[in-house]
Coordinates of N, CA and C in Angstrom, one line a residue:
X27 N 5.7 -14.7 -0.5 CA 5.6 -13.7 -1.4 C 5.3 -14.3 -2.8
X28 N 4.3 -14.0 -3.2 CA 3.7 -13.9 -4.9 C 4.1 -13.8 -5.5
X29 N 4.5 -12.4 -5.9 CA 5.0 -11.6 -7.1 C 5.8 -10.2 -6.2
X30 N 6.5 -10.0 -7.3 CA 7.1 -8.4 -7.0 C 6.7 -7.8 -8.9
X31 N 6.7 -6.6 -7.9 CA 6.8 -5.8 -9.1 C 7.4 -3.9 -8.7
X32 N 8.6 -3.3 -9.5 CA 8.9 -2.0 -8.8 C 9.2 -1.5 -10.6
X33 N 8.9 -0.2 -10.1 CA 9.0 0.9 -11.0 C 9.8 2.1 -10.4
X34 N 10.3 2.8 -11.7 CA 11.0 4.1 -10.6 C 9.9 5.6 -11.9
X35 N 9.8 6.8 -11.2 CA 8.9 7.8 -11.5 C 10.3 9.0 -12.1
X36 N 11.2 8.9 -11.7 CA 11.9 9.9 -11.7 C 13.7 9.8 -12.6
X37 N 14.2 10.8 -12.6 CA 14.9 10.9 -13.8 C 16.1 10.4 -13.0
X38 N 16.5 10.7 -12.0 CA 17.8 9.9 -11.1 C 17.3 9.9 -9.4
X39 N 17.8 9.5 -8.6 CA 17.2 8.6 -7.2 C 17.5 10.0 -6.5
X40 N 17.8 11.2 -6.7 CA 17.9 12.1 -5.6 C 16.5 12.8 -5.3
X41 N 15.7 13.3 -6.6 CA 14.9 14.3 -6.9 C 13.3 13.0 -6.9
X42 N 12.6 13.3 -5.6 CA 11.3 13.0 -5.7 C 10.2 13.3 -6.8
X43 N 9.8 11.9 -7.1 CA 8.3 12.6 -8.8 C 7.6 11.9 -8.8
X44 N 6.3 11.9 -7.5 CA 5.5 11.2 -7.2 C 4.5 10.6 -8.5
X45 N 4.5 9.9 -9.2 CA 3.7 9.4 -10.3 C 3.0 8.6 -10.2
X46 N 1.7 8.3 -10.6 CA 0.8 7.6 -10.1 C 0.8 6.1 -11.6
X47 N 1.2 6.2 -12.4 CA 2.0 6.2 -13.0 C 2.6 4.7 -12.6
X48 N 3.7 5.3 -12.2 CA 4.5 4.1 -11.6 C 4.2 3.7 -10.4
X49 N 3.4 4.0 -9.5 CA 2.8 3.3 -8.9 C 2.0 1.7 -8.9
X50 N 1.4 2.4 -10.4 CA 0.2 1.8 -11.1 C 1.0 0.3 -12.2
X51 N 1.9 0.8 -12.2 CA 3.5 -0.1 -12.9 C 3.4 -1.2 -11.8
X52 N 4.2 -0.8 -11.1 CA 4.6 -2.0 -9.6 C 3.6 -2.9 -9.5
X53 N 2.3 -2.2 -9.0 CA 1.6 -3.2 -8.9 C 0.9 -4.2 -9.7
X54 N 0.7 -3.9 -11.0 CA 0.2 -4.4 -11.6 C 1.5 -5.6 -12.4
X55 N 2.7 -5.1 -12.4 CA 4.0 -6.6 -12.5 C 3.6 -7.2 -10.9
X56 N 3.5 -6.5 -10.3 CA 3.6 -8.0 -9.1 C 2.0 -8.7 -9.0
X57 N 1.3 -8.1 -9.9 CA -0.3 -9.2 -9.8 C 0.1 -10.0 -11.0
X58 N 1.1 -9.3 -12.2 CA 1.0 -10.8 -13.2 C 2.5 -11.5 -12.8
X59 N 3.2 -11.2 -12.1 CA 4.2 -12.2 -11.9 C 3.7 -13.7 -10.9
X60 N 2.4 -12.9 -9.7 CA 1.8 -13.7 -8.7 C 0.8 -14.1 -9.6
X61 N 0.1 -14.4 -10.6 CA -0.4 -15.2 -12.0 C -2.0 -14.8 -11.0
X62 N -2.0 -13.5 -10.4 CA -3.7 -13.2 -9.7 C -3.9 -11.4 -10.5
X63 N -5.3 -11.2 -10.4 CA -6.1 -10.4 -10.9 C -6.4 -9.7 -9.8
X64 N -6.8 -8.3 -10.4 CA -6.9 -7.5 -8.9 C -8.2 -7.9 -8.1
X65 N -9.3 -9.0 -8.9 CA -10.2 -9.7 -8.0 C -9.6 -10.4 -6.7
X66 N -8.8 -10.5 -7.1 CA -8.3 -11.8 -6.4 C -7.8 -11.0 -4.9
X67 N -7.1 -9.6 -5.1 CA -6.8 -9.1 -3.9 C -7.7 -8.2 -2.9
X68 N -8.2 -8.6 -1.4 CA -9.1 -7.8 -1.0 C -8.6 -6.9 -0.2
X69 N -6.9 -6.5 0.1 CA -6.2 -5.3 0.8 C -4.8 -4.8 0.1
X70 N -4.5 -3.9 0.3 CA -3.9 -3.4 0.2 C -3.2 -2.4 1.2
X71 N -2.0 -2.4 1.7 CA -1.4 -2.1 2.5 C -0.5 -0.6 1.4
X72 N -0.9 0.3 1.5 CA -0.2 1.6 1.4 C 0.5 2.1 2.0
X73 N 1.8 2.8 1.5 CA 3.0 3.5 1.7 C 2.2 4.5 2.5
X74 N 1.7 5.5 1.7 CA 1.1 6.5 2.9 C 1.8 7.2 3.5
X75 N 2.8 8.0 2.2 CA 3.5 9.0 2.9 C 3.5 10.3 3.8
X76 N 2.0 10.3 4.0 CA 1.7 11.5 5.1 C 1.6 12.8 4.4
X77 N 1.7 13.1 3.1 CA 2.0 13.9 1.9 C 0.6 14.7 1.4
X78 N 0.1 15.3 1.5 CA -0.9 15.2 0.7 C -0.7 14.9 -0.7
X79 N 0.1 15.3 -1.6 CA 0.8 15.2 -2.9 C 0.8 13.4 -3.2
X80 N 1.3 13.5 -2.4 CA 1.7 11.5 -2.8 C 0.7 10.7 -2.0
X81 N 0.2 11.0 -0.9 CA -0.9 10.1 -0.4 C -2.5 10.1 -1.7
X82 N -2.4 11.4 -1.6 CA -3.1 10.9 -3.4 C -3.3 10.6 -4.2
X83 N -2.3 11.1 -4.7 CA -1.6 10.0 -6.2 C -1.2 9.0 -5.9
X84 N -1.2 7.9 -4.6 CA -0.7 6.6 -4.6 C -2.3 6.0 -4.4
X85 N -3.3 6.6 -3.7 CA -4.4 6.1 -3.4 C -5.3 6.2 -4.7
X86 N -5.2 7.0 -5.4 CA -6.0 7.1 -6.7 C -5.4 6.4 -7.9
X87 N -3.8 5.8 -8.0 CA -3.3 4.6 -8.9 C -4.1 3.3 -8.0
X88 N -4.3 2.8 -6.7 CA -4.9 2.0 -6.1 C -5.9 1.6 -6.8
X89 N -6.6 2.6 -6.7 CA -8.4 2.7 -6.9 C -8.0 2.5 -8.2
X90 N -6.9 2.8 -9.3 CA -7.6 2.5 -11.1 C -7.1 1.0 -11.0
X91 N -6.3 0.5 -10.0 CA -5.8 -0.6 -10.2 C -6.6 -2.0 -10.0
X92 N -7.7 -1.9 -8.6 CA -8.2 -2.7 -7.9 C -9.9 -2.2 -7.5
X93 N -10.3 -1.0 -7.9 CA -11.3 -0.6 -7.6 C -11.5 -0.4 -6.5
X94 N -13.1 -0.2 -6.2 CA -13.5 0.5 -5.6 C -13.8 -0.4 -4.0
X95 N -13.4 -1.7 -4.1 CA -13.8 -3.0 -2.9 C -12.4 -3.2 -1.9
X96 N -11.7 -3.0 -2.8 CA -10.3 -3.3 -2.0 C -10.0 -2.5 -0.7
X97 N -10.2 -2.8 0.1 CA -9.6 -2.3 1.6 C -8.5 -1.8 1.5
X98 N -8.1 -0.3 1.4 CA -6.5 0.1 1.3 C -6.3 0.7 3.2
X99 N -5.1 0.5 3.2 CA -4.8 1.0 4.8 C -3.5 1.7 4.6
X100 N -3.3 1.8 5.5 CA -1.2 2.6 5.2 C -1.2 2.4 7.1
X101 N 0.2 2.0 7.3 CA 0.9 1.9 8.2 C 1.9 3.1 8.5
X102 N 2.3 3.6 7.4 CA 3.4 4.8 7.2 C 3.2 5.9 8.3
X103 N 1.8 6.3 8.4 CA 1.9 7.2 9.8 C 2.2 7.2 11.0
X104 N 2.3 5.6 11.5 CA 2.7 4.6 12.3 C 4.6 5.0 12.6
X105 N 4.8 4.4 11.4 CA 6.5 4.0 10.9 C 6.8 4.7 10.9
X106 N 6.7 6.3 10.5 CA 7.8 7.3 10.1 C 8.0 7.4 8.9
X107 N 9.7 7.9 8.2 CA 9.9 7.9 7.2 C 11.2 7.0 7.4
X108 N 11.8 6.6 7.4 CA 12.7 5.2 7.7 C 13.0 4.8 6.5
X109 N 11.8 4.9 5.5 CA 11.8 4.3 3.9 C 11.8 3.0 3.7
X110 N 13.6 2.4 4.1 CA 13.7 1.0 3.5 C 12.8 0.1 4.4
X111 N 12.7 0.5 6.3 CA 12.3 0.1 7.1 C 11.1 0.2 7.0
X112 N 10.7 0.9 6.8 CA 8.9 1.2 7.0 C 8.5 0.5 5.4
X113 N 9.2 0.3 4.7 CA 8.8 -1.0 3.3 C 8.8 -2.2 4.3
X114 N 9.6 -2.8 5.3 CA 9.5 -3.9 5.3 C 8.6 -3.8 6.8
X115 N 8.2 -3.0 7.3 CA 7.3 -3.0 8.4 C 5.8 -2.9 7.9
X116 N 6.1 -2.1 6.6 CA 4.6 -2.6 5.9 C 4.2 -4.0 5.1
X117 N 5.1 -4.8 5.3 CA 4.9 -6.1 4.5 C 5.0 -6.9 5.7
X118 N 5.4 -6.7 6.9 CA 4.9 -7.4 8.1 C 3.8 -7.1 8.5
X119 N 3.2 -6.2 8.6 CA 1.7 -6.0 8.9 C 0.4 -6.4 7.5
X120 N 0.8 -6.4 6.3 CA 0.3 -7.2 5.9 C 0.5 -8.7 6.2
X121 N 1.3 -9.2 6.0 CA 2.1 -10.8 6.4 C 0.7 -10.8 7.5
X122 N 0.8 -10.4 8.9 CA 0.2 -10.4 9.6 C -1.8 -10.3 9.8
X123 N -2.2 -9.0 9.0 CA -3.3 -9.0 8.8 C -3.9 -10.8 7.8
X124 N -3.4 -10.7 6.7 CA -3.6 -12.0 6.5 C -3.8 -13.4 7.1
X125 N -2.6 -13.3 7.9 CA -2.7 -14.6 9.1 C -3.4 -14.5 9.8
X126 N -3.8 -13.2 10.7 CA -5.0 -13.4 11.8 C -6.8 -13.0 11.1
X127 N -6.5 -12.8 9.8 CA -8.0 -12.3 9.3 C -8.3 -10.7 9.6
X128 N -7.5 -10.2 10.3 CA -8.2 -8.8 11.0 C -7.3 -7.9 10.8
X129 N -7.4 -6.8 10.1 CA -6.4 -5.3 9.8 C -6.9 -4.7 10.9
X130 N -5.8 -4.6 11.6 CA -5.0 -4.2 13.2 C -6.0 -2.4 13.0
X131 N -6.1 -1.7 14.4 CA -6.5 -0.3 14.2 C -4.9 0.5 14.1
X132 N -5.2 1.4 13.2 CA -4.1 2.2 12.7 C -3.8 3.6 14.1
X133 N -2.7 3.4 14.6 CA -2.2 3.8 16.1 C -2.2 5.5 15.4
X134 N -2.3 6.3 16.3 CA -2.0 7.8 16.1 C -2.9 8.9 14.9
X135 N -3.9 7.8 14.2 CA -4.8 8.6 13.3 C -6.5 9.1 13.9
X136 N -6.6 10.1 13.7 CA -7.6 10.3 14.5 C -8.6 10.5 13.6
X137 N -8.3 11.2 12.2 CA -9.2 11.6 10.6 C -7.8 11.5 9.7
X138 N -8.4 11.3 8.5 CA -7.9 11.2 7.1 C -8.1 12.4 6.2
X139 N -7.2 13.0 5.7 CA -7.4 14.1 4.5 C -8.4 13.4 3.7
X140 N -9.6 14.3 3.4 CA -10.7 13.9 2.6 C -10.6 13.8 1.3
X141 N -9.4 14.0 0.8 CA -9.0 13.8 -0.5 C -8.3 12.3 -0.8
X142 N -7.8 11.9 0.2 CA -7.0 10.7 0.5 C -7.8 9.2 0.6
X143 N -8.3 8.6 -1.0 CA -9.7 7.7 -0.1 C -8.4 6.6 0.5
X144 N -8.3 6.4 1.6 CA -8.0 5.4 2.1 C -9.2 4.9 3.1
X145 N -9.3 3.4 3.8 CA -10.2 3.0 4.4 C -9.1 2.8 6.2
X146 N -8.9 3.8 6.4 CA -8.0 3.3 7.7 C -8.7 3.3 9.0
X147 N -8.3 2.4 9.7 CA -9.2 1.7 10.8 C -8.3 2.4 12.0
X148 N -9.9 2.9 12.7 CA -9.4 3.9 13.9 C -9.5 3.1 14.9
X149 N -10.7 2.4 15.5 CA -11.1 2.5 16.0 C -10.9 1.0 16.8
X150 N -11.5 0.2 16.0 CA -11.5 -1.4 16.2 C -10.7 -2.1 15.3
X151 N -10.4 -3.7 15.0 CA -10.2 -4.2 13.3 C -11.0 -4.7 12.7
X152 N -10.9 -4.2 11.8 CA -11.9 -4.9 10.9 C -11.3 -6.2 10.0
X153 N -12.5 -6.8 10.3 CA -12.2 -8.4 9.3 C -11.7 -8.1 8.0
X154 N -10.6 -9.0 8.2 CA -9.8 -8.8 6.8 C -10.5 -10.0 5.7
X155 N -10.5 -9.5 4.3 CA -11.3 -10.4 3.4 C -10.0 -10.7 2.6
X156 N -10.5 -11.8 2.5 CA -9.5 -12.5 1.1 C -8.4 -13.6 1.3
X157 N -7.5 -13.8 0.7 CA -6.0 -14.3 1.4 C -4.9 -14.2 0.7
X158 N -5.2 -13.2 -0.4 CA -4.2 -12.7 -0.7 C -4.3 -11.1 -0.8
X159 N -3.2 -10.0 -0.3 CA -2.7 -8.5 0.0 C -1.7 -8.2 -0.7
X160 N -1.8 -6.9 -1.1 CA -0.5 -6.0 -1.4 C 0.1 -5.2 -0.3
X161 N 1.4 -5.3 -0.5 CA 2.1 -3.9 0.3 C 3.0 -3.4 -0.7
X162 N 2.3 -2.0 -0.6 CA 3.2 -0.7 -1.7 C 3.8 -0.2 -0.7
X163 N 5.0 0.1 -1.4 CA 6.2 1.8 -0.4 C 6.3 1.9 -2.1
X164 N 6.9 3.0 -1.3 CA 7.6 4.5 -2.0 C 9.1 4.7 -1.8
X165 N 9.8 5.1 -2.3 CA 11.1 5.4 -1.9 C 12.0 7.3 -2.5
X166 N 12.8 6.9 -2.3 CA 13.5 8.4 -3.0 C 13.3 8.4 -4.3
X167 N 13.7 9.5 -5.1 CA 13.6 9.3 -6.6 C 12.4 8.6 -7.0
X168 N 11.2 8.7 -6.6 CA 10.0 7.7 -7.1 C 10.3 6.2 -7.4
X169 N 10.8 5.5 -6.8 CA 10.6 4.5 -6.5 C 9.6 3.8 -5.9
X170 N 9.2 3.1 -6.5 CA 7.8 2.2 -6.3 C 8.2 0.4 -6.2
X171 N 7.5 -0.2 -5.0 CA 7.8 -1.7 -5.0 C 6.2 -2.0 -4.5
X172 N 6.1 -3.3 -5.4 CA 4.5 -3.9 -5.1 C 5.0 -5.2 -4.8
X173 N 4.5 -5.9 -3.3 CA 4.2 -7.0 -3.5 C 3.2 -7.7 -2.6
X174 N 3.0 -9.1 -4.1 CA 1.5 -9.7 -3.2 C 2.1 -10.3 -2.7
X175 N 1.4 -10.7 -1.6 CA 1.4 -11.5 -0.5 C 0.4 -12.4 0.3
X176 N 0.6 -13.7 0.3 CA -0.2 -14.8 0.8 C 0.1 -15.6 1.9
X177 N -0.7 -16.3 2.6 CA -0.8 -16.7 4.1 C -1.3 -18.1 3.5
X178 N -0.6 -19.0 3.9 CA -1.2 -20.3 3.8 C -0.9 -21.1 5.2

């Protein structure tokens, strides 16, 4: 691990406040704590809360963060809602895509809300670029954690 970086959106940890916002917080402390630019990262592994509400406000903080190249995926449909668990099941599947070069096909998705740009792989995997990734979650009370992540 690179860098961390977490933000929280909301006024105390019971009451969800999806903010794109602090999304956009997290990750951007864990690109200058990992001393990299968002060139530098070519994936991004998304929370992907299944939401339409928060699946687009976390994909559209993505996109102002990293543009328009960065491969975003989400595992979360996969995981459930688990929270703390599906945070660290998403930073093993990055961990993973990294090491073997190739973002795995995302199990049980068949289409994407068209509002939601995510790039999620149905089908086959597609070659993973780069060698360094993010993995974002979400938590209760808008909690946000970013971290980059590297394979050497």
């Amino acid at each position: 691990m690179l860098g961390y970086g977490a933000s929280t959106d909301a006024y105390h940890a019971t009451t969800p406040a999806p903010d794109g916002a602090g999304v956009e917080r997290a990750m951007r402390a864990a690109l200058a704590e990992a001393g990299l630019g968002s060139d530098d990262i070519g994936h991004v592994n998304a929370h992907g809360t299944s939401t339409p509400l928060n699946d687009v406000t976390e994909a559209a903080a993505v996109r102002r963060v990293f543009g328009g190249d960065t491969v975003i995926t989400s595992t979360k449909g996969v995981t459930g809602h688990p929270l703390g668990a599906a945070g660290a099941i998403e930073a093993v599947y990055t961990v993973l895509a990294l090491r073997h070069g190739l973002i795995p096909p995302t199990a049980n998705v068949q289409a994407v809300e068209p509002a939601v740009d995510l790039d999620v792989v149905v089908d086959l995997p597609r070659k993973n670029q780069g060698t360094a990734a993010v993995s974002n979650s979400l938590g209760f009370g808008g909690h946000n954690t970013a971290l980059v992540i590297a394979v050497t």
